[in-house]
PDB file of C-alpha atoms in Angstrom:
ATOM      1  CA  UNK A  50     -25.374  50.144  -1.681  1.00  0.00           C
ATOM      2  CA  UNK A  51     -25.038  47.938   1.383  1.00  0.00           C
ATOM      3  CA  UNK A  52     -25.271  44.178   1.188  1.00  0.00           C
ATOM      4  CA  UNK A  53     -24.601  40.990   3.091  1.00  0.00           C
ATOM      5  CA  UNK A  54     -25.134  37.889   0.962  1.00  0.00           C
ATOM      6  CA  UNK A  55     -24.425  36.338  -2.434  1.00  0.00           C
ATOM      7  CA  UNK A  56     -27.571  37.803  -4.019  1.00  0.00           C
ATOM      8  CA  UNK A  57     -26.086  41.267  -3.475  1.00  0.00           C
ATOM      9  CA  UNK A  58     -22.967  40.516  -5.538  1.00  0.00           C
ATOM     10  CA  UNK A  59     -24.402  41.512  -8.971  1.00  0.00           C
ATOM     11  CA  UNK A  60     -25.618  44.841  -7.575  1.00  0.00           C
ATOM     12  CA  UNK A  61     -22.393  45.529  -5.692  1.00  0.00           C
ATOM     13  CA  UNK A  62     -20.495  45.029  -8.933  1.00  0.00           C
ATOM     14  CA  UNK A  63     -22.513  47.813 -10.553  1.00  0.00           C
ATOM     15  CA  UNK A  64     -22.660  50.528  -7.912  1.00  0.00           C
ATOM     16  CA  UNK A  65     -20.232  53.321  -7.160  1.00  0.00           C
ATOM     17  CA  UNK A  66     -19.793  52.606  -3.456  1.00  0.00           C
ATOM     18  CA  UNK A  67     -19.852  49.061  -2.090  1.00  0.00           C
ATOM     19  CA  UNK A  68     -20.525  48.593   1.609  1.00  0.00           C
ATOM     20  CA  UNK A  69     -21.158  45.344   3.434  1.00  0.00           C
ATOM     21  CA  UNK A  70     -22.075  44.485   6.996  1.00  0.00           C
ATOM     22  CA  UNK A  71     -19.713  42.759   9.421  1.00  0.00           C
ATOM     23  CA  UNK A  72     -21.509  39.433   9.146  1.00  0.00           C
ATOM     24  CA  UNK A  73     -21.549  39.385   5.345  1.00  0.00           C
ATOM     25  CA  UNK A  74     -19.904  36.669   3.301  1.00  0.00           C
ATOM     26  CA  UNK A  75     -16.162  36.899   2.635  1.00  0.00           C
ATOM     27  CA  UNK A  76     -16.677  37.248  -1.134  1.00  0.00           C
ATOM     28  CA  UNK A  77     -18.446  40.546  -0.546  1.00  0.00           C
ATOM     29  CA  UNK A  78     -15.984  41.775   2.059  1.00  0.00           C
ATOM     30  CA  UNK A  79     -13.160  41.297  -0.448  1.00  0.00           C
ATOM     31  CA  UNK A  80     -14.689  43.798  -2.921  1.00  0.00           C
ATOM     32  CA  UNK A  81     -16.184  46.273  -0.448  1.00  0.00           C
ATOM     33  CA  UNK A  82     -15.082  49.864  -0.066  1.00  0.00           C
ATOM     34  CA  UNK A  83     -16.299  49.702   3.542  1.00  0.00           C
ATOM     35  CA  UNK A  84     -17.068  46.846   5.921  1.00  0.00           C
ATOM     36  CA  UNK A  85     -19.061  47.865   8.981  1.00  0.00           C
ATOM     37  CA  UNK A  86     -17.976  46.810  12.450  1.00  0.00           C
ATOM     38  CA  UNK A  87     -21.611  46.096  13.322  1.00  0.00           C
ATOM     39  CA  UNK A  88     -23.680  43.224  12.005  1.00  0.00           C
ATOM     40  CA  UNK A  89     -26.820  43.606   9.938  1.00  0.00           C
ATOM     41  CA  UNK A  90     -29.786  44.426  12.142  1.00  0.00           C
ATOM     42  CA  UNK A  91     -27.520  45.802  14.877  1.00  0.00           C
ATOM     43  CA  UNK A  92     -26.751  49.345  13.740  1.00  0.00           C
ATOM     44  CA  UNK A  93     -24.745  48.672  10.579  1.00  0.00           C
ATOM     45  CA  UNK A  94     -26.713  51.094   8.399  1.00  0.00           C
ATOM     46  CA  UNK A  95     -26.408  53.878  10.973  1.00  0.00           C
ATOM     47  CA  UNK A  96     -22.680  53.220  11.207  1.00  0.00           C
ATOM     48  CA  UNK A  97     -22.373  53.478   7.421  1.00  0.00           C
ATOM     49  CA  UNK A  98     -24.323  56.742   7.320  1.00  0.00           C
ATOM     50  CA  UNK A  99     -22.059  58.291   9.962  1.00  0.00           C
ATOM     51  CA  UNK A 100     -18.994  57.017   8.102  1.00  0.00           C
ATOM     52  CA  UNK A 101     -20.157  58.595   4.830  1.00  0.00           C
ATOM     53  CA  UNK A 102     -20.994  61.920   6.476  1.00  0.00           C
ATOM     54  CA  UNK A 103     -17.553  62.015   8.087  1.00  0.00           C
ATOM     55  CA  UNK A 104     -15.835  60.957   4.860  1.00  0.00           C
ATOM     56  CA  UNK A 105     -17.462  63.903   3.077  1.00  0.00           C
ATOM     57  CA  UNK A 106     -16.236  66.258   5.808  1.00  0.00           C
ATOM     58  CA  UNK A 107     -19.779  67.131   6.867  1.00  0.00           C
ATOM     59  CA  UNK A 108     -19.875  65.689  10.390  1.00  0.00           C
ATOM     60  CA  UNK A 109     -19.345  68.962  12.276  1.00  0.00           C
ATOM     61  CA  UNK A 110     -21.973  70.745  10.199  1.00  0.00           C
ATOM     62  CA  UNK A 111     -24.444  67.901  10.710  1.00  0.00           C
ATOM     63  CA  UNK A 112     -23.874  67.993  14.472  1.00  0.00           C
ATOM     64  CA  UNK A 113     -24.426  71.763  14.795  1.00  0.00           C
ATOM     65  CA  UNK A 114     -28.199  71.418  15.019  1.00  0.00           C
ATOM     66  CA  UNK A 115     -27.916  68.994  17.921  1.00  0.00           C
ATOM     67  CA  UNK A 116     -25.531  71.166  19.918  1.00  0.00           C
ATOM     68  CA  UNK A 117     -27.781  74.218  19.995  1.00  0.00           C
TER      69      UNK A 117
END
């Protein structure tokens, strides 16, 4: 789950992986597993997706199709 404001707090407290965008409130940043470097609406979700793919060790495999 990825959030940015106080209304996301109850959901973030229930999910397995808590991500927040760079311009989220400090209360969310303090409990997040990952804080993006990009703000919401400026590529934060894409950044998170790439982060998760790399964290799972799948980046090279995912890139194979684009290198052909």
